PDB file of C-alpha atoms and ligand atoms in Angstrom:
ATOM      1  CA  MET A   1       0.000   0.000   0.000  1.00 86.00           C
ATOM      2  CA  ILE A   2       1.384   3.422  -0.961  1.00 91.00           C
ATOM      3  CA  PRO A   3       0.518   6.238   1.448  1.00 96.00           C
ATOM      4  CA  ASN A   4      -1.304   9.270   0.045  1.00 97.00           C
ATOM      5  CA  GLY A   5       1.145  12.115  -0.427  1.00 96.00           C
ATOM      6  CA  LEU A   6       4.237   9.996  -1.108  1.00 98.00           C
ATOM      7  CA  GLU A   7       6.089  10.747  -4.321  1.00 97.00           C
ATOM      8  CA  LEU A   8       9.487   9.562  -5.521  1.00 98.00           C
ATOM      9  CA  VAL A   9      11.099  11.597  -8.307  1.00 98.00           C
ATOM     10  CA  PRO A  10      13.962   9.659  -9.960  1.00 98.00           C
ATOM     11  CA  ASP A  11      17.011  11.558 -11.237  1.00 98.00           C
ATOM     12  CA  PHE A  12      16.020  14.846  -9.608  1.00 98.00           C
ATOM     13  CA  ILE A  13      19.651  15.938  -9.978  1.00 98.00           C
ATOM     14  CA  THR A  14      22.427  14.998 -12.413  1.00 98.00           C
ATOM     15  CA  PRO A  15      25.423  12.788 -11.505  1.00 98.00           C
ATOM     16  CA  GLY A  16      27.586  15.938 -11.767  1.00 98.00           C
ATOM     17  CA  GLN A  17      25.426  17.778  -9.212  1.00 98.00           C
ATOM     18  CA  GLU A  18      25.558  14.733  -6.950  1.00 98.00           C
ATOM     19  CA  LEU A  19      29.378  14.791  -6.942  1.00 98.00           C
ATOM     20  CA  GLU A  20      29.468  18.558  -6.348  1.00 98.00           C
ATOM     21  CA  LEU A  21      27.024  18.295  -3.442  1.00 98.00           C
ATOM     22  CA  LEU A  22      28.985  15.441  -1.851  1.00 98.00           C
ATOM     23  CA  ALA A  23      32.229  17.407  -2.181  1.00 98.00           C
ATOM     24  CA  ALA A  24      30.672  20.526  -0.599  1.00 98.00           C
ATOM     25  CA  ILE A  25      29.148  18.489   2.226  1.00 98.00           C
ATOM     26  CA  ASP A  26      32.446  16.752   2.930  1.00 98.00           C
ATOM     27  CA  HIS A  27      34.153  20.133   3.185  1.00 98.00           C
ATOM     28  CA  SER A  28      31.669  21.139   5.909  1.00 98.00           C
ATOM     29  CA  PRO A  29      31.853  20.155   9.577  1.00 97.00           C
ATOM     30  CA  TRP A  30      29.977  17.060  10.760  1.00 98.00           C
ATOM     31  CA  SER A  31      28.314  16.553  14.129  1.00 97.00           C
ATOM     32  CA  ASN A  32      28.772  13.261  15.964  1.00 97.00           C
ATOM     33  CA  ALA A  33      25.972  13.928  18.461  1.00 93.00           C
ATOM     34  CA  LEU A  34      23.733  11.180  17.026  1.00 93.00           C
ATOM     35  CA  LYS A  35      24.411   7.549  16.108  1.00 94.00           C
ATOM     36  CA  ARG A  36      25.134   8.719  12.540  1.00 97.00           C
ATOM     37  CA  ARG A  37      26.957  11.881  11.428  1.00 98.00           C
ATOM     38  CA  THR A  38      24.754  14.885  10.659  1.00 97.00           C
ATOM     39  CA  GLN A  39      24.946  18.515   9.566  1.00 98.00           C
ATOM     40  CA  HIS A  40      22.230  20.981  10.574  1.00 97.00           C
ATOM     41  CA  TYR A  41      21.469  24.175   8.677  1.00 98.00           C
ATOM     42  CA  GLY A  42      18.802  26.866   9.062  1.00 97.00           C
ATOM     43  CA  TYR A  43      17.497  25.733  12.438  1.00 96.00           C
ATOM     44  CA  ARG A  44      18.782  23.218  14.930  1.00 94.00           C
ATOM     45  CA  TYR A  45      16.242  20.530  15.874  1.00 92.00           C
ATOM     46  CA  ASP A  46      16.077  19.222  19.429  1.00 90.00           C
ATOM     47  CA  TYR A  47      15.622  15.456  18.958  1.00 88.00           C
ATOM     48  CA  THR A  48      14.916  14.904  22.666  1.00 90.00           C
ATOM     49  CA  GLN A  49      12.340  17.644  23.198  1.00 90.00           C
ATOM     50  CA  LYS A  50      11.055  17.405  19.590  1.00 90.00           C
ATOM     51  CA  THR A  51      11.094  21.187  19.232  1.00 92.00           C
ATOM     52  CA  VAL A  52      12.440  23.981  17.065  1.00 93.00           C
ATOM     53  CA  LEU A  53      12.496  27.392  18.709  1.00 92.00           C
ATOM     54  CA  ARG A  54      13.337  30.840  17.360  1.00 93.00           C
ATOM     55  CA  ASP A  55      16.631  30.914  19.254  1.00 95.00           C
ATOM     56  CA  MET A  56      17.691  27.704  17.478  1.00 95.00           C
ATOM     57  CA  TYR A  57      18.229  29.673  14.269  1.00 96.00           C
ATOM     58  CA  LEU A  58      21.638  28.870  12.840  1.00 97.00           C
ATOM     59  CA  GLY A  59      21.624  31.155   9.792  1.00 97.00           C
ATOM     60  CA  PRO A  60      20.631  30.897   6.138  1.00 96.00           C
ATOM     61  CA  LEU A  61      20.926  27.618   4.250  1.00 97.00           C
ATOM     62  CA  PRO A  62      24.451  27.094   2.861  1.00 98.00           C
ATOM     63  CA  ASP A  63      25.424  28.588  -0.514  1.00 98.00           C
ATOM     64  CA  TRP A  64      26.097  25.118  -1.917  1.00 98.00           C
ATOM     65  CA  SER A  65      22.398  24.248  -1.493  1.00 98.00           C
ATOM     66  CA  SER A  66      20.965  27.302  -3.272  1.00 96.00           C
ATOM     67  CA  GLU A  67      20.733  25.748  -6.772  1.00 96.00           C
ATOM     68  CA  LEU A  68      18.986  22.755  -5.235  1.00 97.00           C
ATOM     69  CA  VAL A  69      16.549  24.914  -3.256  1.00 96.00           C
ATOM     70  CA  ALA A  70      15.703  26.789  -6.490  1.00 94.00           C
ATOM     71  CA  GLN A  71      15.075  23.419  -8.206  1.00 95.00           C
ATOM     72  CA  LEU A  72      12.812  22.362  -5.315  1.00 95.00           C
ATOM     73  CA  GLU A  73      10.845  25.605  -5.440  1.00 92.00           C
ATOM     74  CA  ALA A  74      10.526  25.371  -9.246  1.00 91.00           C
ATOM     75  CA  THR A  75       8.654  22.073  -8.907  1.00 91.00           C
ATOM     76  CA  GLY A  76       5.710  23.904  -7.328  1.00 87.00           C
ATOM     77  CA  LEU A  77       6.102  21.831  -4.184  1.00 86.00           C
ATOM     78  CA  TYR A  78       5.616  24.898  -2.048  1.00 83.00           C
ATOM     79  CA  ASP A  79       2.674  26.326  -4.007  1.00 78.00           C
ATOM     80  CA  GLY A  80      -0.517  25.936  -2.037  1.00 67.00           C
ATOM     81  CA  ALA A  81      -3.901  27.105  -3.353  1.00 54.00           C
ATOM     82  CA  GLY A  82      -2.280  29.294  -5.984  1.00 57.00           C
ATOM     83  CA  VAL A  83       0.054  31.089  -3.576  1.00 56.00           C
ATOM     84  CA  THR A  84       3.670  30.316  -2.916  1.00 57.00           C
ATOM     85  CA  ILE A  85       4.142  29.461   0.703  1.00 63.00           C
ATOM     86  CA  GLN A  86       7.505  29.697   2.351  1.00 74.00           C
ATOM     87  CA  GLY A  87      10.067  27.326   0.868  1.00 85.00           C
ATOM     88  CA  PRO A  88      12.491  25.261   2.917  1.00 94.00           C
ATOM     89  CA  ASP A  89      14.489  27.010   5.639  1.00 94.00           C
ATOM     90  CA  GLN A  90      15.867  23.971   7.402  1.00 96.00           C
ATOM     91  CA  LEU A  91      18.221  21.319   6.031  1.00 98.00           C
ATOM     92  CA  ILE A  92      19.497  18.237   7.797  1.00 97.00           C
ATOM     93  CA  VAL A  93      22.235  16.210   6.150  1.00 98.00           C
ATOM     94  CA  ASN A  94      22.391  12.603   7.349  1.00 98.00           C
ATOM     95  CA  GLU A  95      25.225  10.204   6.609  1.00 98.00           C
ATOM     96  CA  TYR A  96      24.493   6.466   6.704  1.00 98.00           C
ATOM     97  CA  LEU A  97      27.410   4.054   6.621  1.00 98.00           C
ATOM     98  CA  PRO A  98      26.520   0.371   6.062  1.00 98.00           C
ATOM     99  CA  GLY A  99      24.795  -0.814   9.239  1.00 98.00           C
ATOM    100  CA  GLN A 100      23.449   2.634  10.176  1.00 98.00           C
ATOM    101  CA  GLY A 101      19.808   3.721   9.878  1.00 98.00           C
ATOM    102  CA  ILE A 102      17.161   5.978  11.351  1.00 97.00           C
ATOM    103  CA  SER A 103      14.416   4.697  13.593  1.00 96.00           C
ATOM    104  CA  ARG A 104      10.696   4.719  12.824  1.00 97.00           C
ATOM    105  CA  HIS A 105       9.306   8.245  13.189  1.00 96.00           C
ATOM    106  CA  THR A 106       7.010  10.924  11.788  1.00 97.00           C
ATOM    107  CA  ASP A 107       8.688  14.303  11.336  1.00 96.00           C
ATOM    108  CA  CYS A 108       7.412  16.602  14.082  1.00 95.00           C
ATOM    109  CA  VAL A 109       4.029  17.840  12.805  1.00 94.00           C
ATOM    110  CA  PRO A 110       3.767  21.122  14.723  1.00 92.00           C
ATOM    111  CA  CYS A 111       7.461  21.967  14.095  1.00 94.00           C
ATOM    112  CA  PHE A 112       7.547  21.685  10.304  1.00 94.00           C
ATOM    113  CA  GLY A 113       5.350  22.590   7.324  1.00 92.00           C
ATOM    114  CA  PRO A 114       3.266  20.243   5.173  1.00 92.00           C
ATOM    115  CA  THR A 115       6.016  19.236   2.742  1.00 93.00           C
ATOM    116  CA  VAL A 116       9.219  17.385   3.570  1.00 96.00           C
ATOM    117  CA  ALA A 117      11.637  16.558   0.746  1.00 97.00           C
ATOM    118  CA  SER A 118      14.665  14.261   0.970  1.00 98.00           C
ATOM    119  CA  LEU A 119      17.340  13.930  -1.682  1.00 98.00           C
ATOM    120  CA  SER A 120      19.439  10.727  -1.766  1.00 98.00           C
ATOM    121  CA  LEU A 121      23.137  10.751  -2.669  1.00 98.00           C
ATOM    122  CA  GLY A 122      25.482   7.779  -2.888  1.00 98.00           C
ATOM    123  CA  SER A 123      24.228   4.330  -1.992  1.00 98.00           C
ATOM    124  CA  PRO A 124      20.695   3.180  -2.713  1.00 97.00           C
ATOM    125  CA  CYS A 125      18.820   2.049   0.374  1.00 96.00           C
ATOM    126  CA  VAL A 126      15.376   0.821   1.328  1.00 98.00           C
ATOM    127  CA  MET A 127      13.130   3.094   3.389  1.00 98.00           C
ATOM    128  CA  GLU A 128      10.206   1.454   5.165  1.00 98.00           C
ATOM    129  CA  PHE A 129       6.832   3.084   5.801  1.00 98.00           C
ATOM    130  CA  SER A 130       4.429   2.079   8.571  1.00 97.00           C
ATOM    131  CA  ARG A 131       1.199   3.211  10.146  1.00 96.00           C
ATOM    132  CA  ARG A 132       2.008   1.639  13.509  1.00 94.00           C
ATOM    133  CA  TYR A 133       4.941   1.593  15.924  1.00 92.00           C
ATOM    134  CA  TYR A 134       7.067  -1.482  16.527  1.00 89.00           C
ATOM    135  CA  PRO A 135       6.720  -4.445  16.524  1.00 90.00           C
ATOM    136  CA  ALA A 136       4.262  -4.090  13.639  1.00 92.00           C
ATOM    137  CA  ALA A 137       5.829  -5.011  10.301  1.00 95.00           C
ATOM    138  CA  PRO A 138       6.211  -2.134   7.827  1.00 96.00           C
ATOM    139  CA  ASP A 139       3.449  -1.607   5.271  1.00 97.00           C
ATOM    140  CA  LEU A 140       5.769  -0.575   2.449  1.00 97.00           C
ATOM    141  CA  ALA A 141       9.448  -1.013   1.590  1.00 97.00           C
ATOM    142  CA  LEU A 142      10.596   1.535  -0.978  1.00 98.00           C
ATOM    143  CA  ARG A 143      13.996   1.561  -2.685  1.00 98.00           C
ATOM    144  CA  LEU A 144      15.474   5.063  -2.817  1.00 98.00           C
ATOM    145  CA  PRO A 145      17.905   5.302  -5.748  1.00 98.00           C
ATOM    146  CA  PRO A 146      20.763   7.805  -5.697  1.00 98.00           C
ATOM    147  CA  ARG A 147      19.779  11.273  -6.976  1.00 98.00           C
ATOM    148  CA  SER A 148      16.093  10.601  -6.332  1.00 98.00           C
ATOM    149  CA  LEU A 149      13.896  13.013  -4.422  1.00 98.00           C
ATOM    150  CA  LEU A 150      11.405  11.646  -1.911  1.00 98.00           C
ATOM    151  CA  ILE A 151       8.495  14.002  -1.276  1.00 97.00           C
ATOM    152  CA  LEU A 152       6.290  13.473   1.755  1.00 97.00           C
ATOM    153  CA  SER A 153       3.104  15.474   2.090  1.00 95.00           C
ATOM    154  CA  GLY A 154      -0.451  14.759   3.231  1.00 95.00           C
ATOM    155  CA  GLU A 155      -0.898  11.509   5.155  1.00 97.00           C
ATOM    156  CA  ALA A 156       2.547  10.241   4.171  1.00 98.00           C
ATOM    157  CA  ARG A 157       4.063  13.209   5.980  1.00 96.00           C
ATOM    158  CA  SER A 158       1.747  13.643   8.951  1.00 96.00           C
ATOM    159  CA  ARG A 159       0.261  10.202   9.747  1.00 97.00           C
ATOM    160  CA  TRP A 160       2.700   7.595   8.481  1.00 98.00           C
ATOM    161  CA  MET A 161       6.093   6.796   9.953  1.00 98.00           C
ATOM    162  CA  HIS A 162       9.261   6.163   7.993  1.00 98.00           C
ATOM    163  CA  GLU A 163      12.527   4.467   8.905  1.00 98.00           C
ATOM    164  CA  ILE A 164      15.740   3.154   7.441  1.00 98.00           C
ATOM    165  CA  PRO A 165      16.545  -0.178   9.064  1.00 97.00           C
ATOM    166  CA  ALA A 166      20.099  -0.330  10.395  1.00 97.00           C
ATOM    167  CA  ARG A 167      21.510  -3.109   8.215  1.00 97.00           C
ATOM    168  CA  VAL A 168      24.335  -3.670   5.767  1.00 98.00           C
ATOM    169  CA  GLN A 169      22.311  -4.826   2.770  1.00 97.00           C
ATOM    170  CA  ASP A 170      18.832  -4.565   1.308  1.00 97.00           C
ATOM    171  CA  ASP A 171      17.455  -7.638  -0.468  1.00 93.00           C
ATOM    172  CA  GLY A 172      20.979  -8.970  -1.016  1.00 95.00           C
ATOM    173  CA  VAL A 173      22.330  -5.649  -2.353  1.00 94.00           C
ATOM    174  CA  ALA A 174      25.201  -4.409  -0.172  1.00 97.00           C
ATOM    175  CA  ARG A 175      24.871  -0.829   1.016  1.00 98.00           C
ATOM    176  CA  THR A 176      27.702   1.653   0.690  1.00 98.00           C
ATOM    177  CA  ARG A 177      27.764   5.204   2.055  1.00 98.00           C
ATOM    178  CA  ARG A 178      24.515   7.123   1.621  1.00 98.00           C
ATOM    179  CA  VAL A 179      24.096  10.836   2.318  1.00 98.00           C
ATOM    180  CA  SER A 180      20.636  12.415   2.397  1.00 98.00           C
ATOM    181  CA  LEU A 181      19.537  16.036   2.417  1.00 98.00           C
ATOM    182  CA  THR A 182      16.178  16.611   4.096  1.00 98.00           C
ATOM    183  CA  PHE A 183      14.544  19.992   3.513  1.00 97.00           C
ATOM    184  CA  ARG A 184      11.761  21.271   5.750  1.00 96.00           C
ATOM    185  CA  THR A 185       9.967  24.559   6.475  1.00 94.00           C
ATOM    186  CA  VAL A 186      10.068  25.492  10.153  1.00 94.00           C
ATOM    187  CA  ILE A 187       6.867  26.622  11.868  1.00 92.00           C
ATOM    188  CA  LEU A 188       7.676  28.820  14.840  1.00 88.00           C
ATOM    189  CA  SER A 189       4.997  28.964  17.499  1.00 72.00           C
TER     190      SER A 189
HETATM  191  O1  AKG B   1      17.650   9.905   5.211  1.00 59.31           O
HETATM  192  C1  AKG B   1      16.536  10.185   4.828  1.00 59.31           C
HETATM  193  O2  AKG B   1      16.203  10.110   3.642  1.00 59.31           O
HETATM  194  C2  AKG B   1      15.453  10.579   5.811  1.00 59.31           C
HETATM  195  C3  AKG B   1      15.954  11.368   6.983  1.00 59.31           C
HETATM  196  C4  AKG B   1      14.913  11.549   8.047  1.00 59.31           C
HETATM  197  O3  AKG B   1      13.917  10.850   8.092  1.00 59.31           O
HETATM  198  C5  AKG B   1      15.091  12.562   9.081  1.00 59.31           C
HETATM  199  O4  AKG B   1      16.149  13.251   9.109  1.00 59.31           O
HETATM  200  O5  AKG B   1      14.180  12.722   9.914  1.00 59.31           O
END
């Protein structure tokens, strides 16, 4: 079953853009605060409190992401009812080495706007989608190819959970390093 509001756009960027993005990311500082390395831009997110507050502003998104943000905005993703709503102002870069994943979660609904978009670089991996917490089996396993853009809106964004199981292969295909860029729009209360 495919959740309403889930869309996967293959080849959203070119292989050249992928290499340029990876180079820029690897020239930027990584945080080791989580089980996997991350970079946070725009606003910091408090994973424990599940909050984003005004004083967590880190600054504008990095220059190396501006072409990508323009591509995202050009898709109309942020056009609601004929008006352009605010585009992404938060970016989290996640690095997954083989054996690393992200646990089952829904992106904080009051913290972020109705559209979440994740770009995959490097290794393909399988993302699982579920309507229930563990130990329920996932309802959908979706392969995310490199350079694809995953768009979550509607129920897929606000009601379903997604996860990347922490394993070294998916269906017999060995994972290598994957880097994802997740763009969100912060809602400050
Ligand atoms: O790696 C991804 O594609 C998804 C990342 C994610 O779910 C998150 O940062 O909350």
